[in-house]
XYZ file of C-alpha atoms in Angstrom:
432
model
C 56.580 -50.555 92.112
C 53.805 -52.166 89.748
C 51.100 -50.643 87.684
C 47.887 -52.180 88.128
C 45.105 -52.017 85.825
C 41.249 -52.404 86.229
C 38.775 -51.935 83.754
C 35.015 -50.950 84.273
C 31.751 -50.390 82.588
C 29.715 -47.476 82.850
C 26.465 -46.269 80.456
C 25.297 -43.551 79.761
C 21.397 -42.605 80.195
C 19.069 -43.250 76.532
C 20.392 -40.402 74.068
C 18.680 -38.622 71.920
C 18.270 -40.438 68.187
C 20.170 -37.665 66.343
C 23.110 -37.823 68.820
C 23.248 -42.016 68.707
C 22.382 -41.893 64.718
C 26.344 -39.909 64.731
C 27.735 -43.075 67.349
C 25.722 -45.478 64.830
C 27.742 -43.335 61.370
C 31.150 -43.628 63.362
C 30.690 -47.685 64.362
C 29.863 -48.387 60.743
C 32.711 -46.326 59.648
C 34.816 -47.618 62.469
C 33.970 -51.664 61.553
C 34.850 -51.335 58.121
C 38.808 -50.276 58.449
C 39.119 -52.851 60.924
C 37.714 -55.160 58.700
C 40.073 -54.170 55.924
C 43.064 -54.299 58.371
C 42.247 -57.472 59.873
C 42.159 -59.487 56.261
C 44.914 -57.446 55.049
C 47.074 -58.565 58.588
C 46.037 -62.370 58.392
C 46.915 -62.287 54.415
C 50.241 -60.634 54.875
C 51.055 -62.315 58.286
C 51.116 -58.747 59.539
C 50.267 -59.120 63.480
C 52.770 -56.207 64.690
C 50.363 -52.971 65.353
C 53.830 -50.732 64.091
C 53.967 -52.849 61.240
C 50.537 -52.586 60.537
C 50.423 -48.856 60.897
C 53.122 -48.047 58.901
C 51.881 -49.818 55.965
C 48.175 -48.966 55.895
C 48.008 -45.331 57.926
C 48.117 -42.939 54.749
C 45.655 -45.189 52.981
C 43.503 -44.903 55.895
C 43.818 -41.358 56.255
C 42.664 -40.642 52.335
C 39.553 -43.356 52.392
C 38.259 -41.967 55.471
C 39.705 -38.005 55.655
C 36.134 -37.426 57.692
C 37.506 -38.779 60.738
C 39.929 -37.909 63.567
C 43.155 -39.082 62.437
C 43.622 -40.935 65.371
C 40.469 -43.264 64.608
C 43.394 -45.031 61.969
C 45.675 -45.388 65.309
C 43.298 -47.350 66.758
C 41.458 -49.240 63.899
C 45.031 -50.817 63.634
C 46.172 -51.646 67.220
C 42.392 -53.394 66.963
C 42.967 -55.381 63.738
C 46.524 -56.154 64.769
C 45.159 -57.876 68.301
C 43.093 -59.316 65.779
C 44.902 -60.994 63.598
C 47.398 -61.719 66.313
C 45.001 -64.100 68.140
C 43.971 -65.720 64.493
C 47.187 -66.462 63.352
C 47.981 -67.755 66.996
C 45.067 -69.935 66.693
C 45.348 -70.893 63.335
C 49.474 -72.133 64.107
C 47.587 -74.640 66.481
C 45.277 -76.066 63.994
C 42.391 -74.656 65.890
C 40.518 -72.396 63.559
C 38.187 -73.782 60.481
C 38.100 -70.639 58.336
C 40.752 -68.738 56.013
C 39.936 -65.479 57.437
C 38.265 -63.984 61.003
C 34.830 -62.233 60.790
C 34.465 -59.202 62.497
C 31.112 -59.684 64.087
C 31.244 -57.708 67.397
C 33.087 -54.067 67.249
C 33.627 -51.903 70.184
C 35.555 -48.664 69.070
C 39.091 -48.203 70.629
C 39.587 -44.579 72.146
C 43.256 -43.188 72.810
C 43.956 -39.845 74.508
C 43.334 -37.822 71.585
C 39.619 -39.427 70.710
C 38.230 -38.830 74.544
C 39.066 -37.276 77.431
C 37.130 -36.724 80.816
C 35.175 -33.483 81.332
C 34.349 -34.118 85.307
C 33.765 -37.261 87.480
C 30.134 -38.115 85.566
C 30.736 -36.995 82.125
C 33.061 -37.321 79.064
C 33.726 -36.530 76.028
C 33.990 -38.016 72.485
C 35.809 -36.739 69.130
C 33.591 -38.304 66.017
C 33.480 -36.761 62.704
C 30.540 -34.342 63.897
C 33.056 -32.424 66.247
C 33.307 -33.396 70.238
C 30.448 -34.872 71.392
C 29.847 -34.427 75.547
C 28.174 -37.544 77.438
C 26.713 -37.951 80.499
C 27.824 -41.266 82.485
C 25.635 -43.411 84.877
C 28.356 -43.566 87.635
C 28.143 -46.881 90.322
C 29.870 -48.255 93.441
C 32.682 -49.923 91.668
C 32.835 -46.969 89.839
C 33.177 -44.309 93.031
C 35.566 -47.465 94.776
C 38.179 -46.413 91.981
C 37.708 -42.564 92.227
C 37.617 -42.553 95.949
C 40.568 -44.583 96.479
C 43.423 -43.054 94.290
C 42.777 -44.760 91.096
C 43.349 -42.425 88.026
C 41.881 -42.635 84.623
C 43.824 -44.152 82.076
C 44.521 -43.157 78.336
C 42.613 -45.768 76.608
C 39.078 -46.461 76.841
C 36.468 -47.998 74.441
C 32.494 -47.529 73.580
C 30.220 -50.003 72.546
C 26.413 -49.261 71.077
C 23.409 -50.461 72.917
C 21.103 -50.036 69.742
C 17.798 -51.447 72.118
C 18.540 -49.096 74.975
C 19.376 -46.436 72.673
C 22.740 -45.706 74.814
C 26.363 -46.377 74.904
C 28.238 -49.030 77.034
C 31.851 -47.110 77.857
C 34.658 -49.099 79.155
C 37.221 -47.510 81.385
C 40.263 -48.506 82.542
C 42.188 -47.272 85.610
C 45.490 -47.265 86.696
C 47.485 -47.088 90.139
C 50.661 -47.792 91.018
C 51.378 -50.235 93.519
C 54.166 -50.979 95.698
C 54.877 -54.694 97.482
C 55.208 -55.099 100.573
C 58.097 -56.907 102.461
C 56.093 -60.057 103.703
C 56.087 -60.664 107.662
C 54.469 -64.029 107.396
C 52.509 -66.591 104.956
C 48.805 -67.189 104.131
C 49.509 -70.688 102.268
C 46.459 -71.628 99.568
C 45.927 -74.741 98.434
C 43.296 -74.899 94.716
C 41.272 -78.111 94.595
C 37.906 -78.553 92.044
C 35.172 -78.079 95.278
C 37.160 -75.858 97.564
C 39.838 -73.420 97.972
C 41.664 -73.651 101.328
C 43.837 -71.347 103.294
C 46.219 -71.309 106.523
C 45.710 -68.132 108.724
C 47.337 -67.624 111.803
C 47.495 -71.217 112.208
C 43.680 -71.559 111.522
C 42.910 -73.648 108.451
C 39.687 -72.400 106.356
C 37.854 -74.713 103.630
C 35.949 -72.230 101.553
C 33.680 -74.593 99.813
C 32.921 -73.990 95.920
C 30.743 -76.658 94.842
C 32.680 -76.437 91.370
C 31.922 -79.681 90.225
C 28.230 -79.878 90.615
C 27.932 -76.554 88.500
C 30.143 -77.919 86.022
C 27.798 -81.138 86.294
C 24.639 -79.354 86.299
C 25.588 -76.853 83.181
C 26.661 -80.075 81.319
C 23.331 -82.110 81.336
C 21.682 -79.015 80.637
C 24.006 -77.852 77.819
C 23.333 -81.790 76.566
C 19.545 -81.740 76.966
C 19.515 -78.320 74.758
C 21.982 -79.660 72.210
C 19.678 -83.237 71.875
C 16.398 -81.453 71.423
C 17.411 -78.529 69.309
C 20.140 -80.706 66.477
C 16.820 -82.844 65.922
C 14.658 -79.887 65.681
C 16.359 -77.234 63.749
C 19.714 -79.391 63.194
C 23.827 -78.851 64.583
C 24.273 -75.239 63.675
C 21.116 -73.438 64.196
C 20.891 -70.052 65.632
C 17.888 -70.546 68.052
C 20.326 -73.228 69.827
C 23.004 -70.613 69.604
C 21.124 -68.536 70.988
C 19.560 -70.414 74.337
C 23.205 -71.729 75.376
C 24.347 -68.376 75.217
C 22.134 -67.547 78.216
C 23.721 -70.220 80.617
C 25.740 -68.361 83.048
C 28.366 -71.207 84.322
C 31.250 -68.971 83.724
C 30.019 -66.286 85.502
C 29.023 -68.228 88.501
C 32.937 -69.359 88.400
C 33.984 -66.100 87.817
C 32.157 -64.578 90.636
C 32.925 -67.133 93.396
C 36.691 -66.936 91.703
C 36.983 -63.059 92.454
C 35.320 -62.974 96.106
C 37.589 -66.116 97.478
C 41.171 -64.105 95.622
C 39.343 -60.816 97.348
C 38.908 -62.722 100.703
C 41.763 -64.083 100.928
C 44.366 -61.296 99.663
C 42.714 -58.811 101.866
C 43.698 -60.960 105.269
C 47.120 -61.449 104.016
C 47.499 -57.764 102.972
C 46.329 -56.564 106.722
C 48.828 -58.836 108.313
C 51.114 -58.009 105.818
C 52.076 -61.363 104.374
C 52.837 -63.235 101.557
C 50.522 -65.788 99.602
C 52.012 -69.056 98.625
C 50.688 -71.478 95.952
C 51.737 -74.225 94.372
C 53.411 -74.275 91.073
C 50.922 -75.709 89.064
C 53.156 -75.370 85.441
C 51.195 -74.186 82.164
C 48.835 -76.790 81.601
C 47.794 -78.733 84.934
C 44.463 -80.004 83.752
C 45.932 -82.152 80.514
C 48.152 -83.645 83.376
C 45.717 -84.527 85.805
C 43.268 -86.180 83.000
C 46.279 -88.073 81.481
C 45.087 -91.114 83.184
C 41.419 -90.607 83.719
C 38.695 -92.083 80.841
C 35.881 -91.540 82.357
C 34.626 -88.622 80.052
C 32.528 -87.137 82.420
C 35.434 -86.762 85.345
C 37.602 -85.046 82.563
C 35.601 -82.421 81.587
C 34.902 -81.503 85.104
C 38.777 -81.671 86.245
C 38.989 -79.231 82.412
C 36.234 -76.982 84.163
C 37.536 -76.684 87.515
C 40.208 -74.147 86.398
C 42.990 -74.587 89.027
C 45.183 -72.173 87.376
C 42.201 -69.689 86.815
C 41.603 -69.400 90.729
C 45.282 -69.085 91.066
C 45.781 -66.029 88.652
C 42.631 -64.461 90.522
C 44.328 -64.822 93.459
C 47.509 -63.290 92.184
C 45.868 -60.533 90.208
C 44.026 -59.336 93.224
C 47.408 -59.255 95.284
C 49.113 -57.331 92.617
C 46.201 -54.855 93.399
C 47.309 -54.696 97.401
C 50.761 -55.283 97.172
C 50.728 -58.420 98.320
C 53.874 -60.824 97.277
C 53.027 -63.973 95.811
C 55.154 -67.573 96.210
C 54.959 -69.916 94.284
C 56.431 -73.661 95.592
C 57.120 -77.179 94.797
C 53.608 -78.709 94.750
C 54.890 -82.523 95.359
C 53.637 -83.997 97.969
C 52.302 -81.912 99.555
C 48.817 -83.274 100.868
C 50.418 -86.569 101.259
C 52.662 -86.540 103.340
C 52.855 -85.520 107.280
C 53.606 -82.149 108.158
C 55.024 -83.319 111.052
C 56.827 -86.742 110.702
C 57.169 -86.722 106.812
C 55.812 -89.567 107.104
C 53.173 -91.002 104.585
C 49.303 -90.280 105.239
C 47.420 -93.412 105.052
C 43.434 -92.264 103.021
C 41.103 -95.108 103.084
C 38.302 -95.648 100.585
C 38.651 -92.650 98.494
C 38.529 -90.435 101.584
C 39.930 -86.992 102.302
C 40.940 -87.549 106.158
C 43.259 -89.699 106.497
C 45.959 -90.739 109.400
C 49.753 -90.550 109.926
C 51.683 -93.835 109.729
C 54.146 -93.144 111.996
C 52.383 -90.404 114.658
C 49.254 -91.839 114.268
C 47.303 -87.836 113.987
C 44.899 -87.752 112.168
C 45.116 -85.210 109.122
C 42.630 -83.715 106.187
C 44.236 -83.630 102.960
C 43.687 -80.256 102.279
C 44.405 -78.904 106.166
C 48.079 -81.024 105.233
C 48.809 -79.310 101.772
C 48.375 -75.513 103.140
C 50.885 -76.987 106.413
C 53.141 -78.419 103.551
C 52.719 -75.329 101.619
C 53.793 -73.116 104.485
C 56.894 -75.382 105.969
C 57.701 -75.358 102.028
C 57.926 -71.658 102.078
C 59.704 -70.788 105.232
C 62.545 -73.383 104.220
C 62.642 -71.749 100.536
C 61.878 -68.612 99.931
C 65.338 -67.013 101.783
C 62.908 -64.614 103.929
C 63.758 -63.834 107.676
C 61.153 -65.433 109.019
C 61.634 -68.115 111.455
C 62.661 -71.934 110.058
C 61.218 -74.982 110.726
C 63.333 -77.615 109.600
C 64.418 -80.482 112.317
C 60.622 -79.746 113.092
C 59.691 -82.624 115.454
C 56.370 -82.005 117.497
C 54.598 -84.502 119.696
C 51.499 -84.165 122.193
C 48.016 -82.223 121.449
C 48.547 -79.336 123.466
C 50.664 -77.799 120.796
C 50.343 -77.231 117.459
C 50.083 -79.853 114.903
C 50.801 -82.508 117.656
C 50.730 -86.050 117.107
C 47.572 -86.810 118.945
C 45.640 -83.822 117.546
C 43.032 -83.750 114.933
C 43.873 -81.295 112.069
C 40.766 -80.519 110.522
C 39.854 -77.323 108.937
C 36.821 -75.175 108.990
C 34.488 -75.599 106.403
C 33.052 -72.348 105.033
C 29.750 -72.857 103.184
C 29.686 -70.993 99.824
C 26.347 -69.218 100.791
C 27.972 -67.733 103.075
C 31.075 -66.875 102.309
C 30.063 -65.715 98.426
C 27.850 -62.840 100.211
C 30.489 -61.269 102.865
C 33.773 -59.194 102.274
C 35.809 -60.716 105.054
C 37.355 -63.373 106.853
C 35.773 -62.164 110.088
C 32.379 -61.301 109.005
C 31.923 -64.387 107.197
C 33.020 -66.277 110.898
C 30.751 -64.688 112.655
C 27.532 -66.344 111.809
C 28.390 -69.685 113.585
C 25.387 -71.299 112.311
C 26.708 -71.337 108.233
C 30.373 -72.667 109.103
C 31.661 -76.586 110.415
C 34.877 -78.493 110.996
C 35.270 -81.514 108.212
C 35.692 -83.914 110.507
């Protein structure tokens, strides 16, 4: 059994200027002691939240005997996060300042600052009394309510001073049990695609990755030329404009629905998802050999390992297991000889030395990725070592082509299953 956790955002509807002026009072209040506890952590080298609390709680309580008490609870587990992450950063060389500035706040809420008063409203302890707001609820929102989810302790608000309304964060909780695997949906991560082996069926969901990351960095470069000539390196109007490219949440979005897509098939057969083991850093490993600058920053951009933890974060969700597997060879080498595949001219289809198939890199890494698992992972399902197939009527036969189906992102990006998604035949096409 595993405890997931989601968090959401809700607002509430433009509240009256008296009401927000009390929100505006408690923020203020609220930024200063974490201000004070974040120096006074990084000075001290004080990055445990007990530690933290034990030292600066009464002094807290007599500065600020207005608020809750509880507003001191959370002013330090904020600082102490905090400080945590600057001294982490600054261990590493990677930080330019003494000190962190505290330049966005949202206040932390435990159980004793909020609590819910129905499905669409809450309420809020400040140092006015309890405050009740109304919440916008949306279909995220209902997905959680309807489907077992249950509010947890913690939540935090953050002012909208233009809209005149709060932004509320919410987290919910469910516990999740995993499921005894029948089978394997094998995934394999690559910069352009993510690919995965269904009931024998290989699927090439097609990210376009690279030409985003391209595309964001001669824009980010045209911006950064014409504004450090302008208004020179560090100017806030630059700032400001490369704040409103949205690369990372284009990868962010096509991230979640491919994990979503994916997980969902393997949790309604009720099997496993295997990966490869890509170790901590797999991106300084890849570019260890590569100068061209532009090639490295994409391989940086293409966040194998952030697909990956998608992937595994949404199965945690549906109690999916996850596998992870020796990632050698494993679009190399013939899935059913183990024999080399011979890739001409920088191409990804490439042919069998010895049976003479012919085989599409990724369509051979899920194959390696699944006769990987079933030899590995001590599960009952059925082995297939001393495999030794020959002849296209069967699978993976030595005359065959094994070529997968190429998913086109517009299509795929805008559907919430496997099926759906395969059912316009006009958007999907075999690689070959």
């Amino acid at each position: 059994m595993a405890r997931v956790a989601r968090t959401i955002v809700v607002e509430t509807p433009p509240i009256p200027r008296r009401l927000f002026r009390v929100f505006a009072e408690l923020e203020g209040v609220y930024r200063n002691m974490v201000e004070q506890l974040t120096l006074y952590a990084v000075r001290e080298g004080v990055p445990s939240f007990t530690r933290l609390k034990a030292l600066k709680y009464r002094e807290l309580r007599s500065l600020y005997p207005h608020l809750p008490s509880h507003y001191a609870y959370t002013a330090c587990q904020d600082a102490s996060a905090r400080a945590k992450s600057f001294l982490r950063l600054k261990k590493k060389g990677l930080v330019e300042r003494e000190h962190p500035e505290v330049n966005s706040v949202s206040i932390w809420l435990d159980d004793h600052l909020w609590r819910a008063n129905s499905l669409t409203s809450i309420e809020v302890a400040t140092h006015r009394g309890w405050v009740l707001l109304e919440v916008i609820p949306h279909k995220q929102y209902w997905k959680y309510v309807n489907k077992g989810w249950k509010l947890a302790s913690e939540a935090k608000i953050k002012l909208d001073k233009r809209g005149r309304r709060l932004v509320i964060y919410l987290t919910f909780v469910k516990d999740v049990e995993e499921h005894r695997s029948r089978g394997f949906v094998p995934v394999d991560v690559n910069e352009n695609n993510v690919t995965a082996l269904i009931d024998g069926s290989v699927y090439l969901f097609e990210t376009n990755t690279g030409r985003i990351v391209l595309g964001y960095y001669y824009r980010r470069k045209r911006i950064q030329e014409k504004y450090d000539k302008l208004y020179g390196v560090k100017s806030r109007i630059k700032r400001k404009i490369l704040k409103k490219l949205n690369e990372r949440r284009k990868k962010l979005d096509a991230r979640w629905k491919i994990a979503n897509i994916i997980v969902r098939e393997a949790s309604r057969r009720g099997y496993a998802v295997v990966m490869e083991r890509l170790g901590r850093r797999p991106a300084e490993h890849m570019i260890a050999r590569i100068s061209d600058e532009q090639l490295r920053h994409r391989v940086f951009q293409a966040s194998f390992k952030g697909v990956q933890r998608a992937i595994e974060e949404k199965a945690r969700e549906y109690g999916v297991p996850v596998i992870y597997v020796d990632p050698k060879n494993t679009s190399r080498l013939c899935p059913v000889h183990g024999s080399e595949i011979a890739y001409e001219d920088g191409s990804r289809v490439g042919r069998c030395t010895k049976g003479g198939e012919i085989w599409h890199r990724d369509a051979a890494a899920v194959w390696n990725l699944l006769l990987k698992a079933l030899r590995g992972d001590g599960s009952g399902a059925p082995s297939p070592a001393g495999l030794n197939l020959d002849g296209s009527p069967v699978p993976l036969g030595s005359t065959a082509a094994h070529e997968p189906t190429v998913i086109a992102r517009d299509l795929w990006a805008r559907r919430k299953s496997l099926e759906a998604t395969l059912n316009d035949p006009k958007k999907h096409r075999t690689a070959l």
